[in-house]
Coordinates of C-alpha atoms in Angstrom, one line a residue:
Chain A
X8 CA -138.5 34.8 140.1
X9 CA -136.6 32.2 138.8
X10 CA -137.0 29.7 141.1
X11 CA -138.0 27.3 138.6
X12 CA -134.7 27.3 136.5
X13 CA -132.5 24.6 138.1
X14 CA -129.4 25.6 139.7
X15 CA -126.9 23.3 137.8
X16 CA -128.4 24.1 134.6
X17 CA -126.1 25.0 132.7
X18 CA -127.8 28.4 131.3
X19 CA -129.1 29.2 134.9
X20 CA -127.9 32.7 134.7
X21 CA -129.3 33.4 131.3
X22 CA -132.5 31.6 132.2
X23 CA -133.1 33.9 135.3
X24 CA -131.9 36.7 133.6
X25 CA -134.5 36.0 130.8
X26 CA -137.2 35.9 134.0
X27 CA -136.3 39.1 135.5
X28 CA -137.3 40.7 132.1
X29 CA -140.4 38.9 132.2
X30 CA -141.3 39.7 135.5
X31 CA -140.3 43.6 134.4
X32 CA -143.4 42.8 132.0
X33 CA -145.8 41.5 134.1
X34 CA -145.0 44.8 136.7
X35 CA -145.3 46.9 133.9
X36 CA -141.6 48.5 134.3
X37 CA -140.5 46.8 131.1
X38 CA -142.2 47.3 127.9
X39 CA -142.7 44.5 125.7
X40 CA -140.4 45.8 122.9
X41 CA -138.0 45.6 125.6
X42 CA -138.4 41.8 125.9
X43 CA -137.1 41.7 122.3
X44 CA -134.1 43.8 123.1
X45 CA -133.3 41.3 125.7
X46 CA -133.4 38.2 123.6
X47 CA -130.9 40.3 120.7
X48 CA -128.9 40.6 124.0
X49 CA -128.9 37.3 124.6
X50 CA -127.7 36.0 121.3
X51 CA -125.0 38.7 121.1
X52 CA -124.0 37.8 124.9
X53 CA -124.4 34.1 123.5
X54 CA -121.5 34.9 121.0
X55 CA -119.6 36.5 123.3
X56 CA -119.2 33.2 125.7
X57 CA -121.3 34.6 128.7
X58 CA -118.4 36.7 130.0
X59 CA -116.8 39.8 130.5
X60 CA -113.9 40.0 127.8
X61 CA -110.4 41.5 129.6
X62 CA -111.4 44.7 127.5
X63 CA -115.1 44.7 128.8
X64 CA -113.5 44.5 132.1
X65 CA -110.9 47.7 131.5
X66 CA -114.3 49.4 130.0
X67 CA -115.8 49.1 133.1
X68 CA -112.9 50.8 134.9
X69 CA -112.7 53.8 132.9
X70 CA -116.3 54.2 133.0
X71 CA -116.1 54.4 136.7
X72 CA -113.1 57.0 137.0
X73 CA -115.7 58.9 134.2
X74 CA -118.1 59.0 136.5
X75 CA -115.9 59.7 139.6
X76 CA -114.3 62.6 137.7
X77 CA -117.8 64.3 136.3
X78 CA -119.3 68.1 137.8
X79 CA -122.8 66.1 137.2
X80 CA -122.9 62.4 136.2
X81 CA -126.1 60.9 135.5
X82 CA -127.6 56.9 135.7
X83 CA -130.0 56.5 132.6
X84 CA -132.6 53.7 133.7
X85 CA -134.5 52.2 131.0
X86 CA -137.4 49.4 131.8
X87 CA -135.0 46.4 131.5
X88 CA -132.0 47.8 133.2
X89 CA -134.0 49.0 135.9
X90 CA -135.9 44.7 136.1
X91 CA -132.1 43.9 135.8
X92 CA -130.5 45.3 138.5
X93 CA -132.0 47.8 140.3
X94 CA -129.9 47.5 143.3
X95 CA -127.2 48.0 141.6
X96 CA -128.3 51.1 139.7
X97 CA -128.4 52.5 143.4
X98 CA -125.2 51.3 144.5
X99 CA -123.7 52.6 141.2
X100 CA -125.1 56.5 142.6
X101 CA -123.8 56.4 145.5
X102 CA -120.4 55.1 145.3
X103 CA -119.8 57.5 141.9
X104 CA -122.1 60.5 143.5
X105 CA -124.9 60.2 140.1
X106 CA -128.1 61.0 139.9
X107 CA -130.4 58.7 138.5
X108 CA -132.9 59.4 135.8
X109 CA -135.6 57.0 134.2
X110 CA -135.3 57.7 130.6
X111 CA -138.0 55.4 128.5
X112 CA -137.8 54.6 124.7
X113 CA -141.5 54.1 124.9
X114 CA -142.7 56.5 127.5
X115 CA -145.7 56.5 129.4
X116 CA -146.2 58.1 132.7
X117 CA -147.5 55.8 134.2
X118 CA -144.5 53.0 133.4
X119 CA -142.1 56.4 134.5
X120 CA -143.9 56.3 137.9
X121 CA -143.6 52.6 138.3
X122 CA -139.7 52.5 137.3
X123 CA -139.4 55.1 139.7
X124 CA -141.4 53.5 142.6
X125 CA -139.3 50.1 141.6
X126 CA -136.0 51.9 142.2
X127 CA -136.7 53.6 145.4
X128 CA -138.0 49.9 146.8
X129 CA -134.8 48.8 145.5
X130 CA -132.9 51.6 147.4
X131 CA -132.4 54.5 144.9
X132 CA -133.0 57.7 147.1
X133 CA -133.8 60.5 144.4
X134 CA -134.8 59.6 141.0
X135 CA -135.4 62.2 138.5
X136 CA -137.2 61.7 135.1
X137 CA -140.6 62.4 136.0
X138 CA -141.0 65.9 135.2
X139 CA -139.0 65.1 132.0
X140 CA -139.6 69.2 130.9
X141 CA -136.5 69.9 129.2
X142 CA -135.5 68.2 125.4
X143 CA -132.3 66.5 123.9
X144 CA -132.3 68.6 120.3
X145 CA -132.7 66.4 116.9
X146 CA -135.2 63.8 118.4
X147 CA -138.8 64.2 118.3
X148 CA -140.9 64.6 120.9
X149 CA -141.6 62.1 123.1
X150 CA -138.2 60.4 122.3
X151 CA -136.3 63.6 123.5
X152 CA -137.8 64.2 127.4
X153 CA -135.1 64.5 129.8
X154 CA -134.9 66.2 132.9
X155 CA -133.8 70.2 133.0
X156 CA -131.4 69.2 136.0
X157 CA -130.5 65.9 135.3
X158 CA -129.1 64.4 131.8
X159 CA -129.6 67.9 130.2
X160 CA -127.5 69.5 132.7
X161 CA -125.3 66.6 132.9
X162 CA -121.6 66.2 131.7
X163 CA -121.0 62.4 131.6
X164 CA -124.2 59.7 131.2
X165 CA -124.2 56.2 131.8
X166 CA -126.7 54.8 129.1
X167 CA -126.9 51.5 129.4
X168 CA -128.9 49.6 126.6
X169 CA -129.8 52.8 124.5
X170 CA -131.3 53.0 120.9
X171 CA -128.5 54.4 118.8
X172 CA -130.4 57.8 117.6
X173 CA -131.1 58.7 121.3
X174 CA -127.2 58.1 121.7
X175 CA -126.0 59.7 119.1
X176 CA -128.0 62.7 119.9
X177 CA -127.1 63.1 123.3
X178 CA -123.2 62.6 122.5
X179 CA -124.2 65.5 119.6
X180 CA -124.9 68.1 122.4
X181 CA -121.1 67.4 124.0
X182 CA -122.5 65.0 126.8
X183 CA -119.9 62.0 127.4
X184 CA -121.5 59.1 127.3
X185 CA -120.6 55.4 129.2
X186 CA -122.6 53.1 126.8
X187 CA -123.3 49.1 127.6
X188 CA -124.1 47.1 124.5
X189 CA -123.4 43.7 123.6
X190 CA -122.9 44.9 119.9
X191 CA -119.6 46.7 119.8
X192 CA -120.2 48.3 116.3
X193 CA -123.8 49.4 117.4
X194 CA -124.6 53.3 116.7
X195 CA -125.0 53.5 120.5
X196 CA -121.2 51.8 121.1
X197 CA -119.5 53.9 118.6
X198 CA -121.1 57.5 120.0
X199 CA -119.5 56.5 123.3
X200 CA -116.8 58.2 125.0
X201 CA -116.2 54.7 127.2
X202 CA -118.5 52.1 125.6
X203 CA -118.8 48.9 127.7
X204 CA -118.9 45.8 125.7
X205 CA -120.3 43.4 128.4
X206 CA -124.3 42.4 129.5
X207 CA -125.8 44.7 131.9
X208 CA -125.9 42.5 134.2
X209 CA -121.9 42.2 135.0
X210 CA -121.6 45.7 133.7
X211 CA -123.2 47.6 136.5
X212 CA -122.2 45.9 139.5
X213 CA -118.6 45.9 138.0
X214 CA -118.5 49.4 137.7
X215 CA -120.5 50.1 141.3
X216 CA -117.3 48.0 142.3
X217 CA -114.9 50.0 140.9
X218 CA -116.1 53.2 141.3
X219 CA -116.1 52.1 145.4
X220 CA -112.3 50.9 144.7
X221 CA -111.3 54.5 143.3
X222 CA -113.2 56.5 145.5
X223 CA -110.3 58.2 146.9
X224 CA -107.9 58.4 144.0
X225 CA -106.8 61.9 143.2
X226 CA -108.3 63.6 140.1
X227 CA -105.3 63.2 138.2
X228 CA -105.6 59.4 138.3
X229 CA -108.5 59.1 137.2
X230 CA -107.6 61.0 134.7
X231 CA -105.0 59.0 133.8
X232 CA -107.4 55.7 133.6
X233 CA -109.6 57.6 131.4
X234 CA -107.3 58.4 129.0
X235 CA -105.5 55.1 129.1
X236 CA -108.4 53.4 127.7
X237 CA -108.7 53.1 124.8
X238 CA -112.5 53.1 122.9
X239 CA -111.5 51.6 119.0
X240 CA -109.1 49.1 120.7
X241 CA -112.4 47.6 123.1
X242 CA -114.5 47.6 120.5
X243 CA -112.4 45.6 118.0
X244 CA -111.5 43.0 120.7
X245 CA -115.1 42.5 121.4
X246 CA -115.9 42.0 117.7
X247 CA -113.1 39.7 117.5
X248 CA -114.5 37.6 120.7
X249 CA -118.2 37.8 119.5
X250 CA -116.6 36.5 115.7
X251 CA -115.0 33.5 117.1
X252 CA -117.7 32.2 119.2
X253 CA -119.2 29.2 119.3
X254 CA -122.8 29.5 117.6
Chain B
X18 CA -148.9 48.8 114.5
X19 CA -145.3 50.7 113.9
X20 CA -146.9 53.6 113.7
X21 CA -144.7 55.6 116.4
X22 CA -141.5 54.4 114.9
X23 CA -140.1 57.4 112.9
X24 CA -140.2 56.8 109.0
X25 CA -136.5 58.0 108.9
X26 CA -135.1 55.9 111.7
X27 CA -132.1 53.8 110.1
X28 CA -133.5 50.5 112.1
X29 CA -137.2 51.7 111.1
X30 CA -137.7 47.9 109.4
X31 CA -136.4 46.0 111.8
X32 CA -138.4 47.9 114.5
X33 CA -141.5 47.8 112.6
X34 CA -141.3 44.0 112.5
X35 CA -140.4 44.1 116.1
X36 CA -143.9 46.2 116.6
X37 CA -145.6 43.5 114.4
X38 CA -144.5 40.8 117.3
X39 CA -145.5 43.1 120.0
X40 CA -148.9 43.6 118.1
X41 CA -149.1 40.0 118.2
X42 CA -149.0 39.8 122.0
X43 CA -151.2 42.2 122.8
X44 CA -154.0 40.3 120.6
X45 CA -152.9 37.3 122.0
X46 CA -151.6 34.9 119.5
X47 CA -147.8 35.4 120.3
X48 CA -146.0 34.6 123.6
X49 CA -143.8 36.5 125.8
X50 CA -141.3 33.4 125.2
X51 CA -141.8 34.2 121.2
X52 CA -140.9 38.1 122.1
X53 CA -137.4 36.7 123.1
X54 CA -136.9 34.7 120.4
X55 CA -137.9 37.6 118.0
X56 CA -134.6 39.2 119.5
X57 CA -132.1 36.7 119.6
X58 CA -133.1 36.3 115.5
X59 CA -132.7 40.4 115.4
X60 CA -129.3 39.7 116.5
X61 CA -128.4 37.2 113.6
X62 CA -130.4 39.1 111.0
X63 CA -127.8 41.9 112.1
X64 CA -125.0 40.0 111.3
X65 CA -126.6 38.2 108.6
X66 CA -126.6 42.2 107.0
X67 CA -130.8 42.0 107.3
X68 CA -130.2 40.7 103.9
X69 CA -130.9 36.9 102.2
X70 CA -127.9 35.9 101.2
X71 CA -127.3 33.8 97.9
X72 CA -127.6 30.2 99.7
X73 CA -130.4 31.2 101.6
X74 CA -132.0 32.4 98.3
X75 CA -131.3 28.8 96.6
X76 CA -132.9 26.9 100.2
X77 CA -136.1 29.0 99.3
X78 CA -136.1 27.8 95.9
X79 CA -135.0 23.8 96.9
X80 CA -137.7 24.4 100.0
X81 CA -140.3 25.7 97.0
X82 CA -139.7 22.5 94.9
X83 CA -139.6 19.9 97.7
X84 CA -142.9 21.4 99.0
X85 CA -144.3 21.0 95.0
X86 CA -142.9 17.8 94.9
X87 CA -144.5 16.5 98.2
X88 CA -147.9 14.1 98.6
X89 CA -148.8 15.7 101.6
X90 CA -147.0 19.2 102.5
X91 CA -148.0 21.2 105.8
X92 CA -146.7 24.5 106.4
X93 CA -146.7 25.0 110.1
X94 CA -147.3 28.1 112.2
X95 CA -146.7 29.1 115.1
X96 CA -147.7 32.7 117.3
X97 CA -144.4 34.8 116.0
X98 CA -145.2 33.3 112.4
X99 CA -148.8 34.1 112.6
X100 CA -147.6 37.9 113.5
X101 CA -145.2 38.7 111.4
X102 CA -146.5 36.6 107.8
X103 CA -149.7 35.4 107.9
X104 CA -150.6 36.9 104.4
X105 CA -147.6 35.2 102.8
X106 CA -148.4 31.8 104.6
X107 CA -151.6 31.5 102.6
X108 CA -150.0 32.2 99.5
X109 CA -147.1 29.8 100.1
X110 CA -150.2 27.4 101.2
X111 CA -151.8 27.9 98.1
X112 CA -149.0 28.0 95.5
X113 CA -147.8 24.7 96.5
X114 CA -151.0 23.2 97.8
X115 CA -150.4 22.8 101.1
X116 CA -152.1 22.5 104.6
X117 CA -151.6 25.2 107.0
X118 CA -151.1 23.7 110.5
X119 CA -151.0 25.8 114.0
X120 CA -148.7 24.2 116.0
X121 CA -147.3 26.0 118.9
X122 CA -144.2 25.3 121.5
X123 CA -146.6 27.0 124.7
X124 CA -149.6 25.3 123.3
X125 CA -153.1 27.1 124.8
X126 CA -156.5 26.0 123.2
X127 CA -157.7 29.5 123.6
X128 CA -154.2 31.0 121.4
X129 CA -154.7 28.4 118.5
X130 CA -158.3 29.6 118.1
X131 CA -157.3 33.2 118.0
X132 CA -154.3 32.1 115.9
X133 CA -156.0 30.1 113.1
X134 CA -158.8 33.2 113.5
X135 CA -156.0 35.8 112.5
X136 CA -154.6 32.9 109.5
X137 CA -158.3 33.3 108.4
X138 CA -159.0 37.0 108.4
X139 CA -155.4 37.1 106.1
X140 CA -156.9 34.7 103.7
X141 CA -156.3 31.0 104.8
X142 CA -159.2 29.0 104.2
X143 CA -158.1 26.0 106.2
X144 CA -156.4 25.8 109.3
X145 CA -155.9 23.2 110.7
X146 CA -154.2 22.3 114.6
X147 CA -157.4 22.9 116.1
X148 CA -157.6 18.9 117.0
X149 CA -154.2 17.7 116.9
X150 CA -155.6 14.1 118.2
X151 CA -152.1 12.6 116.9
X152 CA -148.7 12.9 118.6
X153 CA -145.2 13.1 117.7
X154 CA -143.4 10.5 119.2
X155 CA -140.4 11.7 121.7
X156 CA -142.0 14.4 123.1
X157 CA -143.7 15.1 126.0
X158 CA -147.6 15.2 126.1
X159 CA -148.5 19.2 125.2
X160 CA -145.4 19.4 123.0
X161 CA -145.9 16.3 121.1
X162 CA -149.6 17.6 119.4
X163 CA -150.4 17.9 116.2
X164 CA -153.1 17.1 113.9
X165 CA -153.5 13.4 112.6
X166 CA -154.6 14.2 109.1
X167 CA -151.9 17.3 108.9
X168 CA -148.3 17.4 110.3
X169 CA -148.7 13.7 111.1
X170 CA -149.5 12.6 107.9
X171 CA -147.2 14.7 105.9
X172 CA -144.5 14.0 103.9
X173 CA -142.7 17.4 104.1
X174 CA -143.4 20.0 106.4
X175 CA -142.2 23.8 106.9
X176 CA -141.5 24.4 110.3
X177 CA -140.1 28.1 110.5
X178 CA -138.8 29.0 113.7
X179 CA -139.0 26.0 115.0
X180 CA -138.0 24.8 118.7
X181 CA -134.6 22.1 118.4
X182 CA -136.0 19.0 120.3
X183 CA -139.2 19.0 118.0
X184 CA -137.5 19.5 114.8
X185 CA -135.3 16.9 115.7
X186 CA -138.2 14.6 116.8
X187 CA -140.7 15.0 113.4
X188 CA -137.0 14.4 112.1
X189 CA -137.0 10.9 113.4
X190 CA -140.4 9.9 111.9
X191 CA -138.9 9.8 108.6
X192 CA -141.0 13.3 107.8
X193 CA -138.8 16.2 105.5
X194 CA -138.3 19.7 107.0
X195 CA -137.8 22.8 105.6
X196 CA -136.6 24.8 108.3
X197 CA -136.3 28.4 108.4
X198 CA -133.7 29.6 111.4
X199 CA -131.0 32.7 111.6
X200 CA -128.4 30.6 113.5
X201 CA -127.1 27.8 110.4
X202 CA -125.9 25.5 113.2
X203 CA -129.1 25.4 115.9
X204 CA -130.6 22.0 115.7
X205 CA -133.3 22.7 114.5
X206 CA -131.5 24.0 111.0
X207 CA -129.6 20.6 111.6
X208 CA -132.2 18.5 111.4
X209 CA -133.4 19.4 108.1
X210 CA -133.8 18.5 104.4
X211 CA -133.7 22.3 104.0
X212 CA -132.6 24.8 105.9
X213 CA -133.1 28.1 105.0
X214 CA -130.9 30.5 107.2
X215 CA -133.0 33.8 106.5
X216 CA -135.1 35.9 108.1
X217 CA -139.3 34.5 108.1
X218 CA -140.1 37.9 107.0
X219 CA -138.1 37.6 103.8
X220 CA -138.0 33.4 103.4
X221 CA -141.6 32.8 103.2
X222 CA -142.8 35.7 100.3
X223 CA -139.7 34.7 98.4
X224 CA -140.6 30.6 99.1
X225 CA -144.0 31.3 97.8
X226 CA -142.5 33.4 94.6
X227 CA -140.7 30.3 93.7
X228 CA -143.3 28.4 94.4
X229 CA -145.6 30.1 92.2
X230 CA -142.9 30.2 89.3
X231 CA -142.1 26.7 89.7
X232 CA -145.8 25.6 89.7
X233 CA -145.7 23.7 85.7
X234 CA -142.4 22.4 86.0
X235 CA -142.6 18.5 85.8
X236 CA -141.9 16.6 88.4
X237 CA -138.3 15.8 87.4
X238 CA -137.1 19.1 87.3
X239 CA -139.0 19.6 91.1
X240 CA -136.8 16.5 92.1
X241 CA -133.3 18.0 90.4
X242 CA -133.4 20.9 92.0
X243 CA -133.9 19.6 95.3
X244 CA -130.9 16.7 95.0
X245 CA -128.7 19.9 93.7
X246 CA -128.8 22.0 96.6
X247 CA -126.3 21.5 99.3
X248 CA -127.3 21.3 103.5
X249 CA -124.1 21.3 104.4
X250 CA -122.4 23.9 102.1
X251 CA -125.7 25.9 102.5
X252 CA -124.9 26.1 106.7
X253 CA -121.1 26.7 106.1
X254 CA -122.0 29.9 103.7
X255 CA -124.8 31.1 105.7
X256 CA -122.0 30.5 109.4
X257 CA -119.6 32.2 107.2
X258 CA -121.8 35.3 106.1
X259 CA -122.8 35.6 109.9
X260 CA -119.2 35.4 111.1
X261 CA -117.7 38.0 108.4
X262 CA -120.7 40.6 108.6
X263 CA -120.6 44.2 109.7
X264 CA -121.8 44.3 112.9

């Protein structure tokens, strides 16, 4: 996976990147739509120089003390995030005490049980998702099957890469939602109580990192980190970045 | 094709033309590399406002009258143009009386049959690329293939969505391109006569319109409205549209 793409290229990481999501494909955890989703990431990360912008970086902070601070946070795992880093997803749970749910755009069982299965060889302990018998209100069907005890009973969810209706109808039910999006303006950023405005690929072992680093921080600070950041003032520094790149 | 993608989603064209790429996968004429691409030119469309803005609607019409005005014009195609236009390549084929060429960046023997198949069933009478016994000079064996009595021999060719190193390479032989590309400063909108900074779903109906409305003009007019439209101020417009659109 990626052994192909030279290490002194000078796109490496976006070329093996790009592979993971291809090998998500060929397993059949990523659906093929979500190889499109990756490439609109790609030019939007493009923009956005490749980095994690000093407000991306605060993002990811605050998502963490969200987390910490939550009665019952939840890990959403689509079919890219979880060919992305699904290690990470796992050390994300266990350092901010989540659960993990698959949650699938396009859902199939079968793709479900092989998300699952994927994130258990990559050291996720419980993953929920696969009874899927409760429903997010305002969304059709299939688009609204989340677990009873997991995002429907949750308080704060880490969505990363969601479509913007699902988002906006999850925030609509009083869930606080952690969003990753490359777009900063997207429906999905702007429903976000913390939205992170950096490729999933920093994002989620950033916040695994920090959620570690705050582990034993009394409530009140983290708190005082959530409400310290600041959601309009991210997003408009990542649309100024993103503005300014190079094309 | 689209069919799951709720009629009252706010994104439901962009998705639907996102299906239309899928579709084109999973009948083989599309590759998974062209299912990236389809993304990163979601993410200009996006900026762009999914809209063709008033230069790109002047290329189309320059592109329209340098194709008229040609000996030997090819329209090129390749898998994610096969998907997402193949209807409005024939007409653009017919109204200026050009070849249609399949020329593809992962070239397979077994995707250009099923591609110039699929150019057939949408009512191209000739396709050609089945041969491609000629070879662009500059470019490595499997990339440098195309067909000596088509892109070889043309004067002006439309390449939409092409790949940067070719367009730059049937650049060097002296041949005309019409390119059609989201990002106004990729090399591959550098390198030609006529870029058209639009999205192939909207560029090549409206290139065939003008085509079609331009058909009895004499070859003077063909010629003045070609030497009238800008390149450079056509980029700049297009770079400045992307950089100042809602996101």
């Amino acid at each position: 996976m990626g052994d192909d793409v030279p290490p002194d290229h000078p796109r490496h990481d976006s070329l093996v990147t790009r592979e993971r999501v291809v090998d998500g494909v060929e397993r059949g955890i990523t659906s093929r739509a979500g190889l499109v989703a990756q490439g609109r990431g790609e030019a939007f990360d493009y923009l956005l120089g490749e980095q994690t912008v000093e407000s991306a970086a605060r993002a990811e902070r605050a998502a963490a003390a969200l987390l910490l601070r939550a009665d019952h946070p939840v890990v959403s795992v689509n079919g890219n995030v979880a060919a992305l880093v699904p290690e990470a997803v796992g050390g994300l749970a266990r350092a901010a005490g989540a659960d993990v749910e698959v949650n699938l755009f396009h859902r199939t069982e079968a793709r479900v049980e092989r998300i699952a299965a994927h994130l258990r060889a990559n050291g996720v302990e419980e993953v929920k998702g696969l009874t899927a018998e409760a429903r997010i209100p305002g969304l059709d069907h299939e688009r609204a099957k989340v677990d009873a005890d997991g995002i429907a009973a949750a308080d704060v969810v880490l969505v990363p890469l969601e479509d913007g209706d699902r988002a906006a109808a999850l925030a609509a039910t009083g869930t606080e939602e952690i969003v990753v999006d490359l777009n900063p303006l997207s429906r999905s950023a702007r429903a976000a109580t913390v939205p992170v405005v950096d490729n999933v690929v920093r994002a989620v072992p950033a916040m695994a990192a920090h959620a570690r680093a705050l582990a034993d921080r009394p409530p009140a600070d983290l708190d005082d980190i959530v409400a310290r950041f600041d959601a309009d003032a991210a997003r408009a520094d990542a649309e100024r970045a993103i503005r300014s790149g190079e094309l």
